[in-house]
């Protein structure tokens, strides 16, 4: 039986101390390979249950939360976890890691989840060889989403997440290896998120006459980022999810219609950011192995094949100023 997912400010708190934030960022050009772009703050999140009179009927059925996103806007997901966990991530119910259809079970051949806290973030779908292709929002109905290209239909849209925590035996073993417990920072007053019944994420098409879904995620530019292979056996995790949530993507106009709030202004372009000499980022984990490319995701075409840019969006001139992230030794001196 799933446990509650909570909304704490603009972050989701899933069972097992897992915290997920959706962050706004630069949209990368679709040619070239880039370092990690910066985050420009969290997308606002709202519970679907708080707007029963204005959300589409199918959103009420699926429950969860919603966020506003502009056409062709990019995002990335930031993760933290107080104990190890496996987090499945679907884009239109296509696994962003394996490219396979959404599954209620965990798999390692191919791996269909990210291993937390080893994986600090995810910026896009798995393209292998140490790269991902950026999450970019596109309207449903064009066939441009990952869901549309992999499955041939656009039925779900949005983002789906489910977390599988450690079994009691695996958790006790992990705790014994820790010199001290990791502190759980106080987030204060998380609000439970209503999730749909299992059949609502697993099954039937929406009822005839239901309001159309707004946005899904397509594939944008390529950046250097690894999706780490999990060294743990699947038996370490619960076979059923401890919690799950459906994240609906509302267009800016739909967000204002539903909530009465204006959507945030759009981020600056990658070109203007680079022209100002501002930093990009690179994360390296020496003890982690990158997952191979997912064949289904390798065939996904960029959103630009469907949507023309309102203005030219050329590649960003490289090299770029890059700040390395990750575990690094600190040198002592004379003091």
Coordinates of C-alpha atoms in Angstrom, one line a residue:
X1 CA 0.0 0.0 0.0
X2 CA 1.4 3.4 -1.0
X3 CA 2.1 6.0 1.6
X4 CA 1.5 9.7 1.4
X5 CA 3.4 12.1 -0.9
X6 CA 3.6 15.6 0.5
X7 CA 4.0 19.0 -1.0
X8 CA 6.4 21.2 1.0
X9 CA 6.7 24.6 -0.5
X10 CA 7.6 24.0 -4.1
X11 CA 9.1 20.5 -3.5
X12 CA 7.7 17.0 -3.3
X13 CA 8.4 14.8 -0.3
X14 CA 8.1 11.1 -1.1
X15 CA 8.3 8.3 1.5
X16 CA 11.7 7.4 2.8
X17 CA 13.0 11.0 3.0
X18 CA 13.1 11.5 -0.8
X19 CA 12.7 15.1 -1.9
X20 CA 12.2 16.2 -5.6
X21 CA 12.3 19.7 -6.9
X22 CA 11.5 20.8 -10.5
X23 CA 13.9 23.5 -11.6
X24 CA 13.7 26.0 -14.4
X25 CA 16.8 26.3 -16.7
X26 CA 18.2 27.4 -20.0
X27 CA 17.0 25.6 -23.1
X28 CA 20.0 24.2 -24.9
X29 CA 20.5 24.5 -28.7
X30 CA 19.7 21.2 -30.4
X31 CA 23.1 20.9 -32.0
X32 CA 26.3 20.3 -30.0
X33 CA 26.9 18.9 -26.5
X34 CA 27.0 21.2 -23.5
X35 CA 27.9 21.2 -19.8
X36 CA 25.1 21.3 -17.2
X37 CA 23.1 24.6 -17.4
X38 CA 22.3 26.6 -14.3
X39 CA 19.0 26.4 -12.3
X40 CA 16.8 29.5 -12.2
X41 CA 14.7 28.6 -9.3
X42 CA 11.9 26.0 -8.7
X43 CA 8.7 25.8 -10.7
X44 CA 5.8 26.5 -8.5
X45 CA 3.8 23.4 -7.5
X46 CA 0.1 23.3 -6.6
X47 CA -2.1 20.4 -5.5
X48 CA -4.7 19.4 -8.1
X49 CA -7.1 18.7 -5.2
X50 CA -7.1 22.4 -4.3
X51 CA -8.7 23.4 -7.6
X52 CA -11.6 21.0 -8.1
X53 CA -13.7 23.4 -10.0
X54 CA -11.1 24.5 -12.6
X55 CA -8.8 21.6 -13.3
X56 CA -9.7 19.2 -16.1
X57 CA -11.7 16.2 -14.9
X58 CA -9.0 13.7 -15.8
X59 CA -6.5 15.6 -13.7
X60 CA -8.9 15.3 -10.7
X61 CA -9.0 11.5 -11.4
X62 CA -5.2 11.2 -11.5
X63 CA -4.6 13.5 -8.5
X64 CA -1.1 14.7 -7.8
X65 CA 0.3 18.2 -8.5
X66 CA 0.7 20.6 -11.3
X67 CA 3.2 23.2 -12.5
X68 CA 3.2 25.9 -15.2
X69 CA 5.6 25.6 -18.1
X70 CA 5.9 27.5 -21.4
X71 CA 6.1 25.8 -24.8
X72 CA 9.8 24.8 -25.4
X73 CA 10.8 25.7 -21.8
X74 CA 13.4 23.3 -20.3
X75 CA 13.5 21.8 -16.8
X76 CA 15.6 19.5 -14.6
X77 CA 14.8 17.5 -11.5
X78 CA 16.8 17.8 -8.4
X79 CA 16.9 14.9 -5.9
X80 CA 17.9 14.3 -2.3
X81 CA 17.3 11.3 0.0
X82 CA 18.0 10.6 3.6
X83 CA 18.3 6.8 2.9
X84 CA 18.9 4.9 -0.3
X85 CA 15.9 4.6 -2.6
X86 CA 15.0 3.7 -6.2
X87 CA 13.0 6.5 -7.9
X88 CA 11.2 5.7 -11.2
X89 CA 10.6 8.7 -13.5
X90 CA 8.1 8.6 -16.4
X91 CA 7.6 11.2 -19.1
X92 CA 4.1 10.4 -20.5
X93 CA 4.4 7.0 -18.8
X94 CA 7.6 6.2 -20.8
X95 CA 10.6 5.6 -18.5
X96 CA 13.1 8.4 -18.9
X97 CA 15.9 6.0 -18.0
X98 CA 15.1 2.8 -19.9
X99 CA 12.8 4.0 -22.7
X100 CA 10.4 1.2 -21.8
X101 CA 6.7 1.6 -20.9
X102 CA 5.9 2.6 -17.3
X103 CA 6.1 -0.4 -15.0
X104 CA 4.9 -0.8 -11.4
X105 CA 8.0 -3.0 -10.8
X106 CA 11.7 -2.3 -10.6
X107 CA 14.0 -3.6 -13.2
X108 CA 17.8 -3.7 -13.8
X109 CA 17.9 -5.3 -17.2
X110 CA 17.6 -2.5 -18.3
X111 CA 17.6 -0.4 -15.1
X112 CA 14.3 1.6 -15.0
X113 CA 15.0 4.0 -12.1
X114 CA 17.6 6.3 -10.7
X115 CA 19.4 5.3 -7.5
X116 CA 19.2 7.9 -4.7
X117 CA 21.1 9.6 -3.2
X118 CA 23.8 8.5 -5.7
X119 CA 22.0 10.4 -8.5
X120 CA 21.8 14.0 -7.5
X121 CA 19.6 15.2 -10.5
X122 CA 18.3 14.3 -13.9
X123 CA 18.1 16.9 -16.7
X124 CA 16.7 14.7 -19.5
X125 CA 16.2 11.3 -21.1
X126 CA 19.0 8.8 -21.2
X127 CA 21.0 9.1 -24.4
X128 CA 24.0 7.1 -23.0
X129 CA 27.7 7.6 -23.3
X130 CA 27.6 10.1 -20.4
X131 CA 24.9 12.3 -21.9
X132 CA 21.2 13.1 -21.6
X133 CA 18.9 15.0 -23.9
X134 CA 17.2 17.9 -22.1
X135 CA 13.6 17.8 -20.9
X136 CA 11.7 20.3 -23.0
X137 CA 8.0 21.0 -22.7
X138 CA 5.8 20.7 -25.8
X139 CA 2.1 20.7 -26.4
X140 CA 0.3 17.3 -26.7
X141 CA -1.2 16.5 -30.0
X142 CA 1.8 17.2 -32.3
X143 CA 3.6 13.8 -31.7
X144 CA 6.7 15.7 -30.6
X145 CA 6.7 14.3 -27.0
X146 CA 8.9 11.4 -25.9
X147 CA 5.6 9.6 -25.3
X148 CA 4.3 10.2 -28.8
X149 CA 7.5 9.1 -30.5
X150 CA 8.0 6.0 -28.5
X151 CA 4.4 4.8 -28.1
X152 CA 2.7 6.3 -31.2
X153 CA 0.0 8.0 -29.0
X154 CA -0.1 11.0 -26.6
X155 CA -2.5 9.9 -23.9
X156 CA -0.9 10.9 -20.6
X157 CA 1.6 13.8 -20.8
X158 CA 3.1 15.1 -17.6
X159 CA 5.7 13.4 -15.4
X160 CA 5.2 10.3 -13.2
X161 CA 7.2 9.3 -10.2
X162 CA 7.2 6.3 -7.9
X163 CA 9.7 5.5 -5.1
X164 CA 10.7 2.1 -3.7
X165 CA 12.5 2.3 -0.4
X166 CA 14.8 -0.3 1.2
X167 CA 13.5 -3.4 2.9
X168 CA 13.9 -3.5 6.7
X169 CA 16.8 -5.9 6.3
X170 CA 18.6 -3.8 3.7
X171 CA 17.9 -0.6 5.7
X172 CA 19.3 -2.0 8.9
X173 CA 22.4 -3.1 7.0
X174 CA 22.9 0.3 5.5
X175 CA 22.4 2.0 8.9
X176 CA 25.1 -0.1 10.4
X177 CA 27.6 1.2 7.9
X178 CA 26.9 4.8 8.7
X179 CA 29.1 6.6 11.1
X180 CA 26.2 8.9 11.9
X181 CA 22.7 9.5 10.6
X182 CA 22.3 12.1 7.9
X183 CA 20.4 15.1 9.3
X184 CA 16.9 15.6 8.0
X185 CA 16.6 19.3 7.5
X186 CA 13.4 20.8 8.8
X187 CA 11.1 21.7 5.9
X188 CA 8.1 22.5 8.0
X189 CA 4.5 21.8 7.4
X190 CA 4.4 19.5 4.3
X191 CA 0.9 19.1 2.9
X192 CA -0.3 15.6 1.7
X193 CA -0.8 15.3 -2.0
X194 CA -3.8 13.3 -3.2
X195 CA -2.7 10.5 -5.5
X196 CA -4.9 8.7 -7.9
X197 CA -6.0 5.1 -7.4
X198 CA -3.6 2.6 -8.9
X199 CA -5.8 2.0 -12.0
X200 CA -5.8 5.7 -12.9
X201 CA -2.1 5.7 -13.6
X202 CA -2.0 2.2 -15.0
X203 CA -4.8 2.0 -17.3
X204 CA -7.7 3.3 -19.2
X205 CA -7.9 6.3 -21.6
X206 CA -9.7 9.5 -20.4
X207 CA -13.4 9.6 -20.7
X208 CA -14.9 11.1 -23.9
X209 CA -15.3 14.8 -23.7
X210 CA -12.6 15.3 -21.1
X211 CA -10.6 18.5 -21.3
X212 CA -7.4 18.0 -23.3
X213 CA -4.1 17.6 -21.5
X214 CA -1.9 20.6 -21.8
X215 CA 1.8 19.7 -22.1
X216 CA 4.2 16.8 -22.2
X217 CA 8.0 16.4 -22.4
X218 CA 10.0 16.2 -25.5
X219 CA 13.8 15.9 -26.1
X220 CA 15.9 19.0 -26.5
X221 CA 19.7 19.6 -26.7
X222 CA 22.4 17.2 -25.4
X223 CA 24.4 17.8 -22.2
X224 CA 27.1 15.9 -20.4
X225 CA 25.4 14.0 -17.5
X226 CA 25.7 10.3 -16.4
X227 CA 22.8 8.2 -15.2
X228 CA 24.4 5.9 -12.7
X229 CA 24.1 2.1 -12.6
X230 CA 22.8 0.9 -9.2
X231 CA 25.2 -1.5 -7.4
X232 CA 22.4 -2.7 -5.1
X233 CA 20.4 -5.9 -5.9
X234 CA 16.7 -5.4 -6.6
X235 CA 16.0 -7.5 -3.5
X236 CA 17.2 -4.6 -1.4
X237 CA 14.1 -2.6 -2.4
X238 CA 10.4 -3.0 -1.7
X239 CA 8.7 -4.8 -4.6
X240 CA 5.8 -2.4 -4.5
X241 CA 6.1 1.4 -4.5
X242 CA 6.1 3.2 -1.2
X243 CA 4.6 6.3 -2.8
X244 CA 3.9 7.8 -6.2
X245 CA 2.7 11.0 -7.8
X246 CA 1.5 12.4 -11.1
X247 CA 2.9 15.8 -12.0
X248 CA 0.7 17.6 -14.6
X249 CA 2.3 20.2 -16.9
X250 CA 0.0 23.2 -17.5
X251 CA 0.6 25.8 -20.2
X252 CA 1.0 29.4 -18.9
X253 CA -2.6 30.2 -20.1
X254 CA -4.0 27.1 -18.5
X255 CA -2.2 27.7 -15.2
X256 CA -3.7 31.2 -14.9
X257 CA -7.1 29.9 -15.8
X258 CA -6.9 27.2 -13.2
X259 CA -5.2 29.0 -10.3
X260 CA -5.8 32.6 -11.0
X261 CA -2.0 33.2 -10.8
X262 CA 0.2 34.4 -13.6
X263 CA 2.9 32.0 -14.7
X264 CA 6.5 33.0 -14.0
X265 CA 8.3 34.9 -16.7
X266 CA 10.4 32.8 -19.1
X267 CA 14.1 32.3 -18.5
X268 CA 16.8 34.0 -20.6
X269 CA 18.3 32.2 -23.6
X270 CA 21.4 30.1 -23.5
X271 CA 23.1 32.5 -25.9
X272 CA 22.6 35.6 -23.7
X273 CA 23.7 33.6 -20.7
X274 CA 26.9 32.5 -22.4
X275 CA 27.6 35.9 -23.8
X276 CA 27.8 37.3 -20.2
X277 CA 30.4 34.7 -19.3
X278 CA 28.3 33.1 -16.6
X279 CA 29.2 29.6 -15.3
X280 CA 28.0 26.2 -16.4
X281 CA 28.6 23.0 -14.4
X282 CA 30.0 19.5 -14.5
X283 CA 29.4 16.7 -12.0
X284 CA 31.8 13.7 -11.7
X285 CA 31.5 10.6 -9.6
X286 CA 34.6 8.5 -9.9
X287 CA 33.1 5.4 -8.3
X288 CA 29.9 5.3 -10.4
X289 CA 29.2 3.6 -13.8
X290 CA 27.1 5.2 -16.5
X291 CA 24.1 3.3 -17.8
X292 CA 24.2 2.5 -21.6
X293 CA 21.9 4.3 -24.0
X294 CA 18.2 3.3 -24.1
X295 CA 17.5 2.1 -27.7
X296 CA 13.9 3.5 -27.7
X297 CA 15.1 6.9 -26.5
X298 CA 17.9 7.1 -29.0
X299 CA 15.3 7.3 -31.8
X300 CA 13.5 10.3 -30.3
X301 CA 13.8 13.4 -32.5
X302 CA 14.3 16.9 -31.0
X303 CA 11.4 19.2 -30.5
X304 CA 12.7 21.5 -33.2
X305 CA 11.6 19.0 -35.8
X306 CA 8.0 19.9 -34.9
X307 CA 8.1 23.5 -33.6
X308 CA 9.9 26.3 -35.4
X309 CA 11.8 28.8 -33.2
X310 CA 10.3 32.3 -33.1
X311 CA 13.9 33.5 -33.5
X312 CA 17.2 31.9 -34.5
X313 CA 18.6 29.6 -31.8
X314 CA 22.2 28.8 -33.0
X315 CA 24.7 26.7 -31.1
X316 CA 26.5 28.4 -28.2
X317 CA 30.1 29.1 -28.8
X318 CA 32.4 26.9 -26.8
X319 CA 34.5 26.5 -24.7
X320 CA 32.4 27.7 -21.8
X321 CA 33.4 28.5 -18.2
X322 CA 32.7 25.3 -16.2
X323 CA 32.5 24.8 -12.5
X324 CA 33.3 21.2 -11.5
X325 CA 30.9 19.7 -8.9
X326 CA 31.0 16.5 -6.8
X327 CA 33.3 15.0 -4.1
X328 CA 36.7 16.7 -4.1
X329 CA 39.5 16.6 -1.6
X330 CA 40.2 19.8 0.3
X331 CA 43.9 20.8 0.7
X332 CA 45.2 21.9 4.1
X333 CA 47.7 24.7 4.6
X334 CA 49.8 26.5 7.2
X335 CA 47.6 28.3 9.8

